[in-house]
Structures are given as structure tokens and as C-alpha cells.
């Protein structure tokens, strides 16, 4: 199976790394093109993939084509490969933010199997949370292939497209919220006398382990909180302080504000 990438930016590079490292795909079976030639050459140097001469060259020689370009140029890219899609019928996977299945279908005259994917920045370290949806032409075999590829650089969830705006906040914006929380913990450590590097490592690993505990435990987060809080202890003192300062409300407001902004874009 040949997998093509039109666009070789940070997200495409992370996906390519994942599917070569964990997806069982050989680098010789990955084709790339970027209008910025150095970007494609950088990916070639890193992973020994094949560089194509054009968007159409990628589509013509691939079974699956990732559209990893900016949302404002995706329509022009689809127009360029429309005839190839009609002839070769590759599976099209778009990672362009905000571009719906209906929009993608309207960009081409041919009927195409199209999957819309929303990964997040943590794909860079193989721990993305990705969502996908698909049009009516996508087969069960296609869905299986998509899940296999997306699972190579993190976790994957099939969602109705109507849930994508909210997923964009919970999966796309929340890494930044989490980075902010980790940094705040580390700075609090510095305030109380610890070196920043030490505090940052402790905070980041603690958040990582806590997330792993939720994912792998059958217990509700509130139960896990109770397990850590000893009567009259330090943890419950901190929890009460967070609640008094509006921690949960601040998180809810951040999600609501980001979702409202998405609706206006």
C-alpha cells in the first residue's frame, strides 16, 4: 500500500514518523510533495521517503492521500488532483482544520472516498488524540486502514462530524491548557525553592502519570481524587483552595470561550 502526503509541515512529519515507526509502513511506500521544496527534502532526509514532482504525481501513485496543507489552499489542491482522483480513486484523508466533508466534496467533480481527520499537536511525540469522520463512500476496509494509521501516533476516536468543533477544543486547544497548568505547577515549585528544571520534570511526569491512571483505571476521576486525599492532609487543603479560586469554572469558561470562537470563524 502506497501512502502519499501533499504537504510536509509539522503535522505531516509527525504522522509520517508515526506510521513508519509504529504503523508497519515502509518508508519506500511513502510519497511526499510540498510546494516548498526544502520541506519535502527535509522529510526525505529524516525518513528516506520518496519525493514527488507534483500534487498529481502523489495522487496518481498512492492508495491513500493525506491532504496536509493549510485550509486556505486545500480547495486549489483538490482541483489540481481532481482528474487523478476520478481515474485512480485513492482514499482521501484531509487534516485541514475547519474544512467539512461537504466542503471537500464540493471542491471536486469526481465522487471520492473522503475522511476528515483532526489530530492534535501531541502527534509529535506519538501521543496524539485524533478524531475522524467520513463520507458515505468510505468502506469498512477504509475505516480500518484509517484507524491503523492514526493509532500509530496516538489514540483515535470515530466521531460524528457535528462533534468536531467541540473535539477541536477538547483535543486541539486543551494541550495548550495542559501545558499552562504544568508550567504553573513548575513555577509554584520555583516560588517555593526548587530549581525550574526539576520542578518542570516533576510536574510534567505527574500530569502524564495522572492521565495514564484515568485512561487505564475503571475508577471515576472523583474517586481517584478521594484516594489521594487523606483526612486533614495537604492534598485536600490544596483541592479546597483550587475550588475556592474557581479552578473548575475557569476550565469550563476556557472551553466555552474557545468553542464560541470556533463558531465565529
JSON list of N, CA, C and O in Angstrom, two decimals, residues 143-187:
[
{"chain": "A", "resi": 143, "resn": "UNK", "atom": "N", "xyz": [-12.04, 2.39, 6.76]},
{"chain": "A", "resi": 143, "resn": "UNK", "atom": "CA", "xyz": [-12.07, 2.82, 8.17]},
{"chain": "A", "resi": 143, "resn": "UNK", "atom": "C", "xyz": [-11.01, 2.07, 8.98]},
{"chain": "A", "resi": 143, "resn": "UNK", "atom": "O", "xyz": [-10.33, 2.66, 9.84]},
{"chain": "A", "resi": 144, "resn": "UNK", "atom": "N", "xyz": [-10.87, 0.80, 8.70]},
{"chain": "A", "resi": 144, "resn": "UNK", "atom": "CA", "xyz": [-9.86, 0.00, 9.41]},
{"chain": "A", "resi": 144, "resn": "UNK", "atom": "C", "xyz": [-8.46, 0.52, 9.11]},
{"chain": "A", "resi": 144, "resn": "UNK", "atom": "O", "xyz": [-7.62, 0.65, 10.02]},
{"chain": "A", "resi": 145, "resn": "UNK", "atom": "N", "xyz": [-8.21, 0.85, 7.84]},
{"chain": "A", "resi": 145, "resn": "UNK", "atom": "CA", "xyz": [-6.90, 1.38, 7.46]},
{"chain": "A", "resi": 145, "resn": "UNK", "atom": "C", "xyz": [-6.64, 2.72, 8.14]},
{"chain": "A", "resi": 145, "resn": "UNK", "atom": "O", "xyz": [-5.53, 2.99, 8.64]},
{"chain": "A", "resi": 146, "resn": "UNK", "atom": "N", "xyz": [-7.66, 3.57, 8.20]},
{"chain": "A", "resi": 146, "resn": "UNK", "atom": "CA", "xyz": [-7.52, 4.88, 8.85]},
{"chain": "A", "resi": 146, "resn": "UNK", "atom": "C", "xyz": [-7.21, 4.71, 10.33]},
{"chain": "A", "resi": 146, "resn": "UNK", "atom": "O", "xyz": [-6.31, 5.37, 10.87]},
{"chain": "A", "resi": 147, "resn": "UNK", "atom": "N", "xyz": [-7.93, 3.83, 11.00]},
{"chain": "A", "resi": 147, "resn": "UNK", "atom": "CA", "xyz": [-7.69, 3.63, 12.44]},
{"chain": "A", "resi": 147, "resn": "UNK", "atom": "C", "xyz": [-6.29, 3.09, 12.69]},
{"chain": "A", "resi": 147, "resn": "UNK", "atom": "O", "xyz": [-5.63, 3.46, 13.66]},
{"chain": "A", "resi": 148, "resn": "UNK", "atom": "N", "xyz": [-5.83, 2.20, 11.82]},
{"chain": "A", "resi": 148, "resn": "UNK", "atom": "CA", "xyz": [-4.48, 1.66, 11.97]},
{"chain": "A", "resi": 148, "resn": "UNK", "atom": "C", "xyz": [-3.44, 2.76, 11.83]},
{"chain": "A", "resi": 148, "resn": "UNK", "atom": "O", "xyz": [-2.50, 2.85, 12.63]},
{"chain": "A", "resi": 149, "resn": "UNK", "atom": "N", "xyz": [-3.60, 3.61, 10.82]},
{"chain": "A", "resi": 149, "resn": "UNK", "atom": "CA", "xyz": [-2.64, 4.69, 10.60]},
{"chain": "A", "resi": 149, "resn": "UNK", "atom": "C", "xyz": [-2.66, 5.70, 11.75]},
{"chain": "A", "resi": 149, "resn": "UNK", "atom": "O", "xyz": [-1.62, 6.09, 12.26]},
{"chain": "A", "resi": 150, "resn": "UNK", "atom": "N", "xyz": [-3.86, 6.11, 12.17]},
{"chain": "A", "resi": 150, "resn": "UNK", "atom": "CA", "xyz": [-3.96, 7.10, 13.23]},
{"chain": "A", "resi": 150, "resn": "UNK", "atom": "C", "xyz": [-3.47, 6.55, 14.57]},
{"chain": "A", "resi": 150, "resn": "UNK", "atom": "O", "xyz": [-2.91, 7.29, 15.39]},
{"chain": "A", "resi": 151, "resn": "UNK", "atom": "N", "xyz": [-3.67, 5.27, 14.79]},
{"chain": "A", "resi": 151, "resn": "UNK", "atom": "CA", "xyz": [-3.23, 4.64, 16.04]},
{"chain": "A", "resi": 151, "resn": "UNK", "atom": "C", "xyz": [-1.72, 4.56, 16.14]},
{"chain": "A", "resi": 151, "resn": "UNK", "atom": "O", "xyz": [-1.18, 4.36, 17.23]},
{"chain": "A", "resi": 152, "resn": "UNK", "atom": "N", "xyz": [-1.03, 4.75, 15.02]},
{"chain": "A", "resi": 152, "resn": "UNK", "atom": "CA", "xyz": [0.44, 4.66, 15.04]},
{"chain": "A", "resi": 152, "resn": "UNK", "atom": "C", "xyz": [1.08, 5.87, 15.69]},
{"chain": "A", "resi": 152, "resn": "UNK", "atom": "O", "xyz": [2.27, 5.85, 16.01]},
{"chain": "A", "resi": 153, "resn": "UNK", "atom": "N", "xyz": [0.32, 6.94, 15.88]},
{"chain": "A", "resi": 153, "resn": "UNK", "atom": "CA", "xyz": [0.89, 8.11, 16.55]},
{"chain": "A", "resi": 153, "resn": "UNK", "atom": "C", "xyz": [0.00, 8.62, 17.68]},
{"chain": "A", "resi": 153, "resn": "UNK", "atom": "O", "xyz": [0.04, 9.79, 18.05]},
{"chain": "A", "resi": 154, "resn": "UNK", "atom": "N", "xyz": [-0.83, 7.73, 18.25]},
{"chain": "A", "resi": 154, "resn": "UNK", "atom": "CA", "xyz": [-1.65, 8.10, 19.39]},
{"chain": "A", "resi": 154, "resn": "UNK", "atom": "C", "xyz": [-2.95, 7.33, 19.45]},
{"chain": "A", "resi": 154, "resn": "UNK", "atom": "O", "xyz": [-3.05, 6.22, 18.92]},
{"chain": "A", "resi": 155, "resn": "UNK", "atom": "N", "xyz": [-3.95, 7.91, 20.08]},
{"chain": "A", "resi": 155, "resn": "UNK", "atom": "CA", "xyz": [-5.27, 7.29, 20.20]},
{"chain": "A", "resi": 155, "resn": "UNK", "atom": "C", "xyz": [-6.20, 7.89, 19.16]},
{"chain": "A", "resi": 155, "resn": "UNK", "atom": "O", "xyz": [-6.00, 9.01, 18.69]},
{"chain": "A", "resi": 156, "resn": "UNK", "atom": "N", "xyz": [-7.25, 7.14, 18.82]},
{"chain": "A", "resi": 156, "resn": "UNK", "atom": "CA", "xyz": [-8.16, 7.59, 17.77]},
{"chain": "A", "resi": 156, "resn": "UNK", "atom": "C", "xyz": [-9.60, 7.31, 18.17]},
{"chain": "A", "resi": 156, "resn": "UNK", "atom": "O", "xyz": [-9.89, 6.32, 18.85]},
{"chain": "A", "resi": 157, "resn": "UNK", "atom": "N", "xyz": [-10.49, 8.22, 17.75]},
{"chain": "A", "resi": 157, "resn": "UNK", "atom": "CA", "xyz": [-11.91, 8.09, 18.06]},
{"chain": "A", "resi": 157, "resn": "UNK", "atom": "C", "xyz": [-12.71, 8.48, 16.82]},
{"chain": "A", "resi": 157, "resn": "UNK", "atom": "O", "xyz": [-12.49, 9.53, 16.23]},
{"chain": "A", "resi": 158, "resn": "UNK", "atom": "N", "xyz": [-13.65, 7.62, 16.44]},
{"chain": "A", "resi": 158, "resn": "UNK", "atom": "CA", "xyz": [-14.58, 7.95, 15.36]},
{"chain": "A", "resi": 158, "resn": "UNK", "atom": "C", "xyz": [-15.72, 8.77, 15.96]},
{"chain": "A", "resi": 158, "resn": "UNK", "atom": "O", "xyz": [-16.37, 8.33, 16.91]},
{"chain": "A", "resi": 159, "resn": "UNK", "atom": "N", "xyz": [-15.94, 9.96, 15.40]},
{"chain": "A", "resi": 159, "resn": "UNK", "atom": "CA", "xyz": [-16.99, 10.85, 15.91]},
{"chain": "A", "resi": 159, "resn": "UNK", "atom": "C", "xyz": [-17.88, 11.31, 14.77]},
{"chain": "A", "resi": 159, "resn": "UNK", "atom": "O", "xyz": [-17.44, 11.40, 13.62]},
{"chain": "A", "resi": 160, "resn": "UNK", "atom": "N", "xyz": [-19.11, 11.63, 15.10]},
{"chain": "A", "resi": 160, "resn": "UNK", "atom": "CA", "xyz": [-19.96, 12.30, 14.14]},
{"chain": "A", "resi": 160, "resn": "UNK", "atom": "C", "xyz": [-19.36, 13.68, 13.86]},
{"chain": "A", "resi": 160, "resn": "UNK", "atom": "O", "xyz": [-18.81, 14.33, 14.76]},
{"chain": "A", "resi": 161, "resn": "UNK", "atom": "N", "xyz": [-19.46, 14.12, 12.62]},
{"chain": "A", "resi": 161, "resn": "UNK", "atom": "CA", "xyz": [-18.83, 15.39, 12.26]},
{"chain": "A", "resi": 161, "resn": "UNK", "atom": "C", "xyz": [-19.38, 16.56, 13.07]},
{"chain": "A", "resi": 161, "resn": "UNK", "atom": "O", "xyz": [-18.66, 17.55, 13.31]},
{"chain": "A", "resi": 162, "resn": "UNK", "atom": "N", "xyz": [-20.61, 16.46, 13.55]},
{"chain": "A", "resi": 162, "resn": "UNK", "atom": "CA", "xyz": [-21.19, 17.54, 14.35]},
{"chain": "A", "resi": 162, "resn": "UNK", "atom": "C", "xyz": [-20.43, 17.76, 15.65]},
{"chain": "A", "resi": 162, "resn": "UNK", "atom": "O", "xyz": [-20.50, 18.84, 16.26]},
{"chain": "A", "resi": 163, "resn": "UNK", "atom": "N", "xyz": [-19.67, 16.74, 16.10]},
{"chain": "A", "resi": 163, "resn": "UNK", "atom": "CA", "xyz": [-18.90, 16.85, 17.34]},
{"chain": "A", "resi": 163, "resn": "UNK", "atom": "C", "xyz": [-17.50, 17.42, 17.13]},
{"chain": "A", "resi": 163, "resn": "UNK", "atom": "O", "xyz": [-16.78, 17.66, 18.09]},
{"chain": "A", "resi": 164, "resn": "UNK", "atom": "N", "xyz": [-17.13, 17.65, 15.88]},
{"chain": "A", "resi": 164, "resn": "UNK", "atom": "CA", "xyz": [-15.77, 18.11, 15.59]},
{"chain": "A", "resi": 164, "resn": "UNK", "atom": "C", "xyz": [-15.42, 19.47, 16.21]},
{"chain": "A", "resi": 164, "resn": "UNK", "atom": "O", "xyz": [-14.30, 19.65, 16.68]},
{"chain": "A", "resi": 165, "resn": "UNK", "atom": "N", "xyz": [-16.33, 20.46, 16.21]},
{"chain": "A", "resi": 165, "resn": "UNK", "atom": "CA", "xyz": [-15.96, 21.72, 16.86]},
{"chain": "A", "resi": 165, "resn": "UNK", "atom": "C", "xyz": [-15.60, 21.55, 18.33]},
{"chain": "A", "resi": 165, "resn": "UNK", "atom": "O", "xyz": [-14.60, 22.12, 18.80]},
{"chain": "A", "resi": 166, "resn": "UNK", "atom": "N", "xyz": [-16.38, 20.75, 19.05]},
{"chain": "A", "resi": 166, "resn": "UNK", "atom": "CA", "xyz": [-16.08, 20.52, 20.46]},
{"chain": "A", "resi": 166, "resn": "UNK", "atom": "C", "xyz": [-14.80, 19.69, 20.61]},
{"chain": "A", "resi": 166, "resn": "UNK", "atom": "O", "xyz": [-13.97, 19.97, 21.49]},
{"chain": "A", "resi": 167, "resn": "UNK", "atom": "N", "xyz": [-14.62, 18.70, 19.73]},
{"chain": "A", "resi": 167, "resn": "UNK", "atom": "CA", "xyz": [-13.38, 17.94, 19.79]},
{"chain": "A", "resi": 167, "resn": "UNK", "atom": "C", "xyz": [-12.19, 18.85, 19.54]},
{"chain": "A", "resi": 167, "resn": "UNK", "atom": "O", "xyz": [-11.12, 18.69, 20.15]},
{"chain": "A", "resi": 168, "resn": "UNK", "atom": "N", "xyz": [-12.36, 19.82, 18.65]},
{"chain": "A", "resi": 168, "resn": "UNK", "atom": "CA", "xyz": [-11.27, 20.75, 18.37]},
{"chain": "A", "resi": 168, "resn": "UNK", "atom": "C", "xyz": [-10.82, 21.51, 19.60]},
{"chain": "A", "resi": 168, "resn": "UNK", "atom": "O", "xyz": [-9.64, 21.88, 19.72]},
{"chain": "A", "resi": 169, "resn": "UNK", "atom": "N", "xyz": [-11.74, 21.72, 20.54]},
{"chain": "A", "resi": 169, "resn": "UNK", "atom": "CA", "xyz": [-11.38, 22.38, 21.80]},
{"chain": "A", "resi": 169, "resn": "UNK", "atom": "C", "xyz": [-10.78, 21.37, 22.78]},
{"chain": "A", "resi": 169, "resn": "UNK", "atom": "O", "xyz": [-9.69, 21.57, 23.31]},
{"chain": "A", "resi": 170, "resn": "UNK", "atom": "N", "xyz": [-11.50, 20.26, 23.01]},
{"chain": "A", "resi": 170, "resn": "UNK", "atom": "CA", "xyz": [-11.05, 19.27, 24.00]},
{"chain": "A", "resi": 170, "resn": "UNK", "atom": "C", "xyz": [-9.75, 18.59, 23.56]},
{"chain": "A", "resi": 170, "resn": "UNK", "atom": "O", "xyz": [-8.91, 18.25, 24.40]},
{"chain": "A", "resi": 171, "resn": "UNK", "atom": "N", "xyz": [-9.62, 18.34, 22.26]},
{"chain": "A", "resi": 171, "resn": "UNK", "atom": "CA", "xyz": [-8.44, 17.66, 21.76]},
{"chain": "A", "resi": 171, "resn": "UNK", "atom": "C", "xyz": [-7.38, 18.60, 21.20]},
{"chain": "A", "resi": 171, "resn": "UNK", "atom": "O", "xyz": [-6.19, 18.32, 21.29]},
{"chain": "A", "resi": 172, "resn": "UNK", "atom": "N", "xyz": [-7.84, 19.71, 20.60]},
{"chain": "A", "resi": 172, "resn": "UNK", "atom": "CA", "xyz": [-6.90, 20.60, 19.93]},
{"chain": "A", "resi": 172, "resn": "UNK", "atom": "C", "xyz": [-6.39, 21.74, 20.78]},
{"chain": "A", "resi": 172, "resn": "UNK", "atom": "O", "xyz": [-5.19, 22.04, 20.77]},
{"chain": "A", "resi": 173, "resn": "UNK", "atom": "N", "xyz": [-7.28, 22.40, 21.51]},
{"chain": "A", "resi": 173, "resn": "UNK", "atom": "CA", "xyz": [-6.88, 23.53, 22.38]},
{"chain": "A", "resi": 173, "resn": "UNK", "atom": "C", "xyz": [-6.34, 23.07, 23.72]},
{"chain": "A", "resi": 173, "resn": "UNK", "atom": "O", "xyz": [-5.44, 23.70, 24.29]},
{"chain": "A", "resi": 174, "resn": "UNK", "atom": "N", "xyz": [-6.91, 21.99, 24.25]},
{"chain": "A", "resi": 174, "resn": "UNK", "atom": "CA", "xyz": [-6.57, 21.56, 25.61]},
{"chain": "A", "resi": 174, "resn": "UNK", "atom": "C", "xyz": [-5.10, 21.23, 25.84]},
{"chain": "A", "resi": 174, "resn": "UNK", "atom": "O", "xyz": [-4.63, 21.38, 26.97]},
{"chain": "A", "resi": 175, "resn": "UNK", "atom": "N", "xyz": [-4.34, 20.75, 24.83]},
{"chain": "A", "resi": 175, "resn": "UNK", "atom": "CA", "xyz": [-2.90, 20.61, 25.10]},
{"chain": "A", "resi": 175, "resn": "UNK", "atom": "C", "xyz": [-2.27, 21.90, 25.60]},
{"chain": "A", "resi": 175, "resn": "UNK", "atom": "O", "xyz": [-1.46, 21.88, 26.53]},
{"chain": "A", "resi": 176, "resn": "UNK", "atom": "N", "xyz": [-2.67, 23.04, 25.01]},
{"chain": "A", "resi": 176, "resn": "UNK", "atom": "CA", "xyz": [-2.13, 24.32, 25.48]},
{"chain": "A", "resi": 176, "resn": "UNK", "atom": "C", "xyz": [-2.58, 24.61, 26.91]},
{"chain": "A", "resi": 176, "resn": "UNK", "atom": "O", "xyz": [-1.80, 25.13, 27.73]},
{"chain": "A", "resi": 177, "resn": "UNK", "atom": "N", "xyz": [-3.85, 24.29, 27.22]},
{"chain": "A", "resi": 177, "resn": "UNK", "atom": "CA", "xyz": [-4.33, 24.48, 28.59]},
{"chain": "A", "resi": 177, "resn": "UNK", "atom": "C", "xyz": [-3.50, 23.63, 29.56]},
{"chain": "A", "resi": 177, "resn": "UNK", "atom": "O", "xyz": [-3.15, 24.08, 30.66]},
{"chain": "A", "resi": 178, "resn": "UNK", "atom": "N", "xyz": [-3.22, 22.41, 29.13]},
{"chain": "A", "resi": 178, "resn": "UNK", "atom": "CA", "xyz": [-2.46, 21.48, 29.98]},
{"chain": "A", "resi": 178, "resn": "UNK", "atom": "C", "xyz": [-1.02, 21.94, 30.15]},
{"chain": "A", "resi": 178, "resn": "UNK", "atom": "O", "xyz": [-0.45, 21.86, 31.25]},
{"chain": "A", "resi": 179, "resn": "UNK", "atom": "N", "xyz": [-0.41, 22.42, 29.05]},
{"chain": "A", "resi": 179, "resn": "UNK", "atom": "CA", "xyz": [0.95, 22.96, 29.16]},
{"chain": "A", "resi": 179, "resn": "UNK", "atom": "C", "xyz": [0.98, 24.11, 30.17]},
{"chain": "A", "resi": 179, "resn": "UNK", "atom": "O", "xyz": [1.92, 24.26, 30.95]},
{"chain": "A", "resi": 180, "resn": "UNK", "atom": "N", "xyz": [-0.08, 24.92, 30.13]},
{"chain": "A", "resi": 180, "resn": "UNK", "atom": "CA", "xyz": [-0.17, 26.07, 31.04]},
{"chain": "A", "resi": 180, "resn": "UNK", "atom": "C", "xyz": [-0.25, 25.60, 32.49]},
{"chain": "A", "resi": 180, "resn": "UNK", "atom": "O", "xyz": [0.40, 26.18, 33.38]},
{"chain": "A", "resi": 181, "resn": "UNK", "atom": "N", "xyz": [-1.04, 24.56, 32.74]},
{"chain": "A", "resi": 181, "resn": "UNK", "atom": "CA", "xyz": [-1.17, 24.01, 34.09]},
{"chain": "A", "resi": 181, "resn": "UNK", "atom": "C", "xyz": [0.17, 23.46, 34.58]},
{"chain": "A", "resi": 181, "resn": "UNK", "atom": "O", "xyz": [0.59, 23.71, 35.72]},
{"chain": "A", "resi": 182, "resn": "UNK", "atom": "N", "xyz": [0.85, 22.72, 33.72]},
{"chain": "A", "resi": 182, "resn": "UNK", "atom": "CA", "xyz": [2.15, 22.15, 34.08]},
{"chain": "A", "resi": 182, "resn": "UNK", "atom": "C", "xyz": [3.15, 23.25, 34.40]},
{"chain": "A", "resi": 182, "resn": "UNK", "atom": "O", "xyz": [3.90, 23.18, 35.39]},
{"chain": "A", "resi": 183, "resn": "UNK", "atom": "N", "xyz": [3.15, 24.29, 33.57]},
{"chain": "A", "resi": 183, "resn": "UNK", "atom": "CA", "xyz": [4.07, 25.39, 33.81]},
{"chain": "A", "resi": 183, "resn": "UNK", "atom": "C", "xyz": [3.75, 26.11, 35.11]},
{"chain": "A", "resi": 183, "resn": "UNK", "atom": "O", "xyz": [4.66, 26.52, 35.86]},
{"chain": "A", "resi": 184, "resn": "UNK", "atom": "N", "xyz": [2.45, 26.26, 35.41]},
{"chain": "A", "resi": 184, "resn": "UNK", "atom": "CA", "xyz": [2.05, 26.91, 36.66]},
{"chain": "A", "resi": 184, "resn": "UNK", "atom": "C", "xyz": [2.52, 26.10, 37.87]},
{"chain": "A", "resi": 184, "resn": "UNK", "atom": "O", "xyz": [2.99, 26.66, 38.87]},
{"chain": "A", "resi": 185, "resn": "UNK", "atom": "N", "xyz": [2.38, 24.76, 37.78]},
{"chain": "A", "resi": 185, "resn": "UNK", "atom": "CA", "xyz": [2.88, 23.91, 38.87]},
{"chain": "A", "resi": 185, "resn": "UNK", "atom": "C", "xyz": [4.38, 24.08, 39.06]},
{"chain": "A", "resi": 185, "resn": "UNK", "atom": "O", "xyz": [4.88, 24.21, 40.19]},
{"chain": "A", "resi": 186, "resn": "UNK", "atom": "N", "xyz": [5.10, 24.09, 37.92]},
{"chain": "A", "resi": 186, "resn": "UNK", "atom": "CA", "xyz": [6.56, 24.22, 38.00]},
{"chain": "A", "resi": 186, "resn": "UNK", "atom": "C", "xyz": [6.96, 25.56, 38.59]},
{"chain": "A", "resi": 186, "resn": "UNK", "atom": "O", "xyz": [7.89, 25.65, 39.41]},
{"chain": "A", "resi": 187, "resn": "UNK", "atom": "N", "xyz": [6.28, 26.64, 38.18]},
{"chain": "A", "resi": 187, "resn": "UNK", "atom": "CA", "xyz": [6.60, 27.97, 38.70]},
{"chain": "A", "resi": 187, "resn": "UNK", "atom": "C", "xyz": [6.30, 28.06, 40.20]},
{"chain": "A", "resi": 187, "resn": "UNK", "atom": "O", "xyz": [7.00, 28.74, 40.95]}
]
